[in-house]
CSV table of C-alpha atoms in Angstrom, one decimal:
chain,number,residue,atom,x,y,z
A,23,MET,CA,-4.9,16.3,3.6
A,24,THR,CA,-6.7,15.2,0.5
A,25,ILE,CA,-5.7,12.2,-1.6
A,26,GLU,CA,-7.4,11.3,-4.9
A,27,LEU,CA,-7.5,7.5,-5.2
A,28,GLY,CA,-8.3,5.7,-8.4
A,29,VAL,CA,-9.7,2.2,-8.2
A,30,ARG,CA,-10.7,-0.3,-10.8
A,31,PRO,CA,-13.7,-2.6,-10.2
A,32,PHE,CA,-11.8,-5.6,-8.8
A,33,LEU,CA,-12.1,-7.5,-5.6
A,34,TYR,CA,-8.5,-6.7,-4.8
A,35,ASN,CA,-9.7,-3.3,-3.7
A,36,ALA,CA,-11.2,-4.8,-0.6
A,37,PRO,CA,-8.4,-3.6,1.9
A,38,VAL,CA,-8.9,0.0,0.6
A,39,TYR,CA,-12.6,-0.1,1.3
A,40,ILE,CA,-12.1,-1.6,4.7
A,41,ALA,CA,-9.5,1.0,5.6
A,42,LEU,CA,-11.9,3.7,4.5
A,43,GLU,CA,-14.9,2.4,6.3
A,44,GLU,CA,-13.0,1.6,9.5
A,45,GLY,CA,-11.5,5.1,9.6
A,46,TYR,CA,-7.9,4.1,9.2
A,47,PHE,CA,-7.1,6.8,6.6
A,48,ALA,CA,-9.0,9.4,8.7
A,49,GLU,CA,-7.0,8.5,11.7
A,50,GLU,CA,-3.9,9.4,9.6
A,51,GLY,CA,-5.4,12.8,9.0
A,52,LEU,CA,-6.3,12.0,5.4
A,53,ASP,CA,-9.4,12.7,3.3
A,54,VAL,CA,-9.3,9.9,0.8
A,55,ARG,CA,-11.6,10.5,-2.2
A,56,VAL,CA,-12.3,7.4,-4.3
A,57,LYS,CA,-12.7,7.7,-8.0
A,58,MET,CA,-13.8,4.6,-10.0
A,59,VAL,CA,-11.5,4.3,-13.0
A,60,GLY,CA,-13.1,2.4,-15.9
A,61,ALA,CA,-10.2,2.9,-18.3
A,62,HIS,CA,-7.7,0.3,-19.4
A,63,ALA,CA,-4.7,-0.3,-17.1
A,64,ALA,CA,-2.4,1.8,-19.3
A,65,GLN,CA,-4.8,4.8,-19.4
A,66,SER,CA,-5.3,4.5,-15.7
A,67,MET,CA,-1.6,4.7,-15.1
A,68,LEU,CA,-1.5,7.8,-17.3
A,69,MET,CA,-4.0,9.4,-14.9
A,70,VAL,CA,-1.4,8.9,-12.1
A,71,GLU,CA,1.4,10.2,-14.2
A,72,ARG,CA,-0.5,13.4,-15.2
A,73,GLY,CA,-1.5,14.0,-11.6
A,74,ASP,CA,-5.3,13.5,-12.2
A,75,ILE,CA,-5.1,11.1,-9.3
A,76,ASP,CA,-2.5,10.7,-6.6
A,77,VAL,CA,-2.6,6.9,-6.3
A,78,LEU,CA,-4.0,3.9,-8.2
A,79,THR,CA,-4.8,0.4,-7.1
A,80,GLY,CA,-4.1,-1.3,-10.5
A,81,GLY,CA,-2.9,-4.2,-12.4
A,82,ILE,CA,0.7,-4.4,-13.4
A,83,PHE,CA,1.3,-4.4,-17.1
A,84,LEU,CA,4.4,-4.3,-19.3
A,85,GLY,CA,4.0,-0.8,-20.5
A,86,LEU,CA,4.5,0.4,-16.9
A,87,PHE,CA,8.1,-0.7,-16.9
A,88,ASN,CA,8.7,1.0,-20.2
A,89,ALA,CA,7.2,4.2,-18.9
A,90,ILE,CA,9.4,4.2,-15.9
A,91,ASN,CA,12.5,3.4,-18.0
A,92,GLU,CA,11.6,6.5,-20.1
A,93,GLY,CA,11.5,8.7,-17.0
A,94,SER,CA,7.9,8.5,-15.8
A,95,ASP,CA,7.3,9.5,-12.2
A,96,VAL,CA,5.3,6.5,-11.1
A,97,ARG,CA,6.4,3.7,-8.8
A,98,LEU,CA,4.9,0.6,-7.2
A,99,VAL,CA,4.8,1.1,-3.4
A,100,ALA,CA,2.8,-1.8,-1.9
A,101,ASP,CA,1.2,-5.1,-2.6
A,102,VAL,CA,-2.4,-5.2,-3.7
A,103,ALA,CA,-2.6,-8.8,-5.0
A,104,HIS,CA,-0.4,-11.7,-5.9
A,105,PHE,CA,-1.0,-15.4,-6.7
A,106,ALA,CA,-0.3,-17.3,-3.4
A,107,PRO,CA,0.4,-20.9,-4.3
A,108,GLU,CA,-1.1,-22.4,-1.2
A,109,ALA,CA,-4.3,-20.3,-1.4
A,110,CYS,CA,-7.3,-20.2,-3.7
A,111,SER,CA,-6.8,-18.5,-7.0
A,112,PRO,CA,-8.6,-15.2,-7.8
A,113,TRP,CA,-7.8,-15.5,-11.5
A,114,ALA,CA,-8.3,-18.5,-13.7
A,115,LEU,CA,-8.5,-19.7,-17.3
A,116,VAL,CA,-12.2,-20.7,-17.7
A,117,ALA,CA,-13.6,-23.0,-20.4
A,118,GLU,CA,-17.0,-22.6,-21.9
A,119,LYS,CA,-19.2,-25.2,-20.4
A,120,GLU,CA,-20.0,-27.3,-23.5
A,121,LEU,CA,-16.3,-27.2,-24.5
A,122,ALA,CA,-15.4,-28.3,-21.0
A,123,ALA,CA,-17.9,-31.2,-21.2
A,124,SER,CA,-16.7,-32.4,-24.6
A,125,GLY,CA,-13.5,-34.0,-23.3
A,126,ARG,CA,-11.4,-32.1,-25.8
A,127,LEU,CA,-9.4,-30.2,-23.2
A,128,THR,CA,-6.8,-32.6,-22.0
A,129,GLY,CA,-4.0,-30.1,-21.3
A,130,PRO,CA,-2.2,-27.1,-22.7
A,131,ALA,CA,-1.5,-28.6,-26.1
A,132,SER,CA,-5.3,-29.1,-26.6
A,133,LEU,CA,-5.8,-25.3,-26.6
A,134,ARG,CA,-4.4,-24.9,-30.1
A,135,GLY,CA,-6.7,-22.8,-32.3
A,136,LEU,CA,-9.1,-21.9,-29.6
A,137,ARG,CA,-10.6,-18.4,-29.3
A,138,ILE,CA,-9.4,-17.2,-25.9
A,139,ASP,CA,-10.3,-13.9,-24.3
A,140,MET,CA,-7.3,-12.2,-22.7
A,141,ASN,CA,-5.0,-9.2,-22.7
A,142,PRO,CA,-1.6,-10.5,-23.9
A,143,ASN,CA,0.3,-7.5,-22.4
A,144,ILE,CA,-0.6,-7.9,-18.7
A,145,SER,CA,-0.2,-10.6,-16.2
A,146,GLU,CA,-3.0,-12.7,-17.7
A,147,GLY,CA,-1.0,-12.9,-20.9
A,148,PHE,CA,2.0,-14.1,-19.0
A,149,PHE,CA,-0.2,-16.7,-17.2
A,150,VAL,CA,-1.8,-18.1,-20.3
A,151,ASP,CA,1.5,-18.1,-22.4
A,152,THR,CA,3.4,-19.8,-19.6
A,153,TYR,CA,0.7,-22.5,-19.5
A,154,LEU,CA,0.7,-22.9,-23.2
A,155,ARG,CA,4.5,-23.2,-23.3
A,156,SER,CA,4.3,-26.1,-20.9
A,157,GLY,CA,2.5,-27.9,-23.8
A,158,GLY,CA,4.7,-26.8,-26.6
A,159,LEU,CA,2.5,-23.9,-27.7
A,160,THR,CA,2.6,-20.1,-27.5
A,161,LEU,CA,0.1,-17.3,-27.8
A,162,ALA,CA,0.7,-17.5,-31.6
A,163,ASP,CA,-1.1,-20.9,-31.5
A,164,ILE,CA,-4.4,-19.5,-30.2
A,165,GLU,CA,-6.8,-16.8,-31.4
A,166,ILE,CA,-6.7,-13.9,-29.0
A,167,ALA,CA,-10.0,-12.1,-28.4
A,168,GLU,CA,-10.0,-9.0,-26.1
A,169,VAL,CA,-13.6,-8.8,-24.9
A,170,PRO,CA,-14.6,-5.8,-22.7
A,171,LEU,CA,-14.7,-6.9,-19.1
A,172,ALA,CA,-18.5,-6.3,-18.7
A,173,ALA,CA,-19.3,-8.4,-21.7
A,174,ARG,CA,-17.2,-11.5,-20.9
A,175,GLN,CA,-20.0,-13.3,-19.1
A,176,GLU,CA,-22.4,-12.9,-22.0
A,177,ALA,CA,-19.7,-13.9,-24.5
A,178,MET,CA,-19.1,-17.1,-22.6
A,179,ASN,CA,-22.8,-17.8,-22.3
A,180,ARG,CA,-23.2,-17.3,-26.1
A,181,ALA,CA,-20.1,-19.4,-26.7
A,182,SER,CA,-18.7,-16.7,-28.9
A,183,ILE,CA,-15.4,-17.3,-27.1
A,184,ASP,CA,-14.0,-20.7,-26.0
A,185,MET,CA,-12.2,-19.6,-22.9
A,186,THR,CA,-11.6,-16.5,-20.8
A,187,ALA,CA,-8.8,-15.5,-18.4
A,188,ILE,CA,-10.9,-13.8,-15.7
A,189,SER,CA,-10.5,-12.5,-12.2
A,190,GLU,CA,-12.8,-11.9,-9.2
A,191,PRO,CA,-15.6,-10.9,-8.9
A,192,TRP,CA,-16.4,-11.9,-12.5
A,193,LEU,CA,-14.8,-15.3,-12.0
A,194,ASN,CA,-17.3,-16.7,-9.6
A,195,ARG,CA,-20.2,-15.2,-11.6
A,196,ILE,CA,-19.1,-17.0,-14.7
A,197,LEU,CA,-18.6,-20.2,-12.8
A,198,ALA,CA,-22.1,-19.9,-11.4
A,199,ASP,CA,-23.4,-20.0,-15.0
A,200,GLY,CA,-21.8,-23.5,-15.3
A,201,HIS,CA,-18.5,-22.7,-17.0
A,202,VAL,CA,-15.5,-24.6,-15.7
A,203,VAL,CA,-12.0,-23.7,-14.5
A,204,HIS,CA,-9.5,-25.2,-16.8
A,205,VAL,CA,-6.4,-24.1,-14.8
A,206,ASN,CA,-5.8,-21.7,-12.0
A,207,ALA,CA,-3.3,-18.9,-12.3
A,208,ASN,CA,-1.6,-19.7,-9.0
A,209,GLU,CA,-0.8,-23.1,-10.3
A,210,VAL,CA,1.0,-21.7,-13.3
A,211,VAL,CA,2.6,-18.5,-12.1
A,212,PRO,CA,2.8,-18.9,-8.3
A,213,ASP,CA,3.7,-15.7,-6.4
A,214,LEU,CA,3.2,-13.5,-9.4
A,215,GLN,CA,2.6,-9.9,-8.3
A,216,PHE,CA,-0.4,-8.8,-10.5
A,217,ALA,CA,-1.6,-5.7,-8.8
A,218,ALA,CA,-0.1,-2.9,-6.7
A,219,LEU,CA,-0.5,0.5,-5.2
A,220,ILE,CA,1.0,2.9,-7.7
A,221,PHE,CA,2.0,6.4,-6.6
A,222,GLY,CA,2.6,9.4,-8.8
A,223,ARG,CA,4.9,12.4,-8.3
A,224,SER,CA,2.5,14.1,-5.8
A,225,LEU,CA,3.2,11.4,-3.2
A,226,LEU,CA,6.6,10.3,-4.4
A,227,GLU,CA,8.2,13.7,-4.2
A,228,ASP,CA,6.0,16.6,-3.1
A,229,ARG,CA,4.0,15.0,-0.3
A,230,ARG,CA,6.0,12.0,0.9
A,231,GLU,CA,4.8,12.1,4.5
A,232,VAL,CA,1.2,12.1,3.2
A,233,GLY,CA,2.1,9.0,1.1
A,234,ARG,CA,3.5,7.3,4.2
A,235,ARG,CA,0.3,8.0,6.1
A,236,PHE,CA,-1.8,6.6,3.2
A,237,VAL,CA,0.2,3.4,3.1
A,238,ALA,CA,0.0,3.1,6.9
A,239,GLY,CA,-3.8,3.3,6.8
A,240,TYR,CA,-3.8,0.9,3.8
A,241,VAL,CA,-1.7,-1.7,5.6
A,242,ARG,CA,-4.1,-1.6,8.6
A,243,GLY,CA,-6.8,-2.3,6.1
A,244,ILE,CA,-4.8,-5.3,4.8
A,245,ARG,CA,-4.6,-6.7,8.3
A,246,ARG,CA,-8.3,-6.5,8.9
A,247,TYR,CA,-8.9,-7.9,5.4
A,248,ARG,CA,-6.7,-10.9,6.1
A,249,GLU,CA,-9.0,-11.9,9.0
A,250,GLY,CA,-11.1,-13.3,6.1
A,251,LYS,CA,-14.9,-13.4,5.5
A,252,THR,CA,-15.9,-12.0,8.9
A,253,ALA,CA,-19.3,-10.5,9.4
A,254,ARG,CA,-17.8,-7.0,9.5
A,255,ASN,CA,-15.7,-7.5,6.4
A,256,MET,CA,-18.6,-8.9,4.5
A,257,GLU,CA,-20.8,-6.0,5.6
A,258,ILE,CA,-18.3,-3.4,4.4
A,259,LEU,CA,-17.6,-5.1,1.0
A,260,ARG,CA,-21.3,-5.8,0.3
A,261,THR,CA,-22.0,-2.1,0.4
A,262,ALA,CA,-18.8,-0.7,-1.0
A,263,MET,CA,-18.5,-3.2,-3.9
A,264,GLN,CA,-22.2,-3.8,-4.5
A,265,LEU,CA,-21.7,-7.6,-4.2
A,266,THR,CA,-24.2,-10.0,-2.6
A,267,ASP,CA,-23.3,-12.1,0.4
A,268,GLU,CA,-23.4,-15.2,-1.9
A,269,GLU,CA,-21.0,-13.6,-4.3
A,270,LEU,CA,-18.6,-12.7,-1.5
A,271,GLU,CA,-18.8,-16.2,0.0
A,272,ARG,CA,-18.2,-17.9,-3.3
A,273,ALA,CA,-15.4,-15.6,-4.4
A,274,CYS,CA,-11.7,-16.2,-3.9
A,275,TRP,CA,-10.4,-13.2,-1.9
A,276,PRO,CA,-7.0,-12.3,-3.4
A,277,ALA,CA,-3.8,-12.8,-1.4
A,278,VAL,CA,-1.9,-9.7,-0.1
A,279,ASN,CA,1.1,-9.7,2.1
A,280,GLU,CA,0.4,-8.6,5.7
A,281,ASP,CA,3.2,-6.0,5.6
A,282,GLY,CA,2.3,-4.7,2.1
A,283,SER,CA,5.6,-5.8,0.6
A,284,ILE,CA,5.8,-6.6,-3.1
A,285,GLU,CA,6.9,-9.9,-4.7
A,286,THR,CA,9.7,-8.5,-6.9
A,287,GLY,CA,11.2,-11.8,-8.0
A,288,THR,CA,8.2,-12.7,-10.1
A,289,LEU,CA,8.1,-9.3,-11.7
A,290,GLY,CA,11.6,-10.0,-13.0
A,291,ASP,CA,10.2,-13.1,-14.7
A,292,PHE,CA,7.3,-11.1,-16.1
A,293,GLN,CA,9.6,-8.5,-17.5
A,294,ARG,CA,11.9,-11.1,-19.1
A,295,TRP,CA,8.9,-12.7,-20.7
A,296,GLY,CA,8.0,-9.3,-22.1
A,297,ALA,CA,11.5,-8.7,-23.3
A,298,GLU,CA,11.5,-12.0,-25.2
A,299,ARG,CA,8.4,-10.8,-27.0
A,300,GLY,CA,9.9,-7.4,-27.8
A,301,LEU,CA,7.5,-5.6,-25.5
A,302,VAL,CA,9.9,-4.5,-22.8
A,303,ASP,CA,12.8,-2.2,-23.7
A,304,ARG,CA,14.9,-3.2,-20.7
A,305,VAL,CA,14.4,-5.4,-17.6
A,306,LEU,CA,14.4,-3.1,-14.6
A,307,ALA,CA,15.9,-3.9,-11.3
A,308,PRO,CA,13.4,-3.7,-8.3
A,309,GLU,CA,14.8,-0.4,-7.0
A,310,GLU,CA,14.0,1.2,-10.3
A,311,TYR,CA,10.2,0.5,-10.2
A,312,TYR,CA,9.5,-0.2,-6.5
A,313,ASP,CA,9.8,2.3,-3.6
A,314,ALA,CA,9.4,0.3,-0.4
A,315,SER,CA,10.3,3.2,1.8
A,316,PHE,CA,6.6,4.1,2.3
A,317,LEU,CA,5.9,0.8,4.1
A,318,PRO,CA,5.4,1.0,7.8
A,319,GLY,CA,8.8,0.5,9.5
A,320,ALA,CA,10.8,1.0,6.4
A,321,ALA,CA,13.8,3.2,6.5
A,322,GLU,CA,13.5,6.5,4.8
A,323,ALA,CA,16.4,5.5,2.5
A,324,SER,CA,15.5,6.7,-0.9
A,325,VAL,CA,15.1,4.2,-3.7
A,326,ALA,CA,17.0,5.0,-6.9
A,327,ARG,CA,15.1,7.4,-9.0
């Protein structure tokens, strides 16, 4: 059985690549074909909704909840990455090196007026705004710059932006250039679910057994990934993600639950934040956006649809 899988160029795809290389999907009778999706998160989700791809490993954004509320046939089905409070943080707010050395940055209130690269409608917006609010500011008190991902390192090196909210593998590349972490995401929004496996109608309705097999292979990949920076994991990711051993060693490997379960409590907080800003029509209950029945060992009980 063939599955079209869309991935975006983030380190949180590591369990997928491990599952592919170790043959876990093949052992489930699946021919998983990977398609690199360079589009914005919202456009990537539309690819799932239209059936261009069957499943996406992607970031969670506010528009996803609105789309589901309006009847879209997409659901979160498994954890891809969340901010574990006791682990390293794969996402951080990073200050340009000269700004960091100036002594100006004393806390959230000192960010007033700075030009900060971030997307205000995804988890990094929630992260940055939550941090600002702890100092009496909001996103309205900064200048938001949305720099294309591939250009952020150059923008920091030219000091055309003061800060960037950036994730792996770009985070460790920017730090290698001398820029400095101002605050880590897992310190501000601990346990926030920021990426997930997203299924479309093909696997949610037409081929549910195929969907279960995909998640079973994926969870096996998670378990191998959680063994850490072993020689075998490094070998797989070096080739699959075109990263050097040095980059893989420096990088913070994102946290993912061993059983693939999603952190729904923090997604409620994320939606409420969006609702306060008028960006979410209605706060959805977990059973409306999350179908946990694909996880290994889960009952076949249908989630409300």
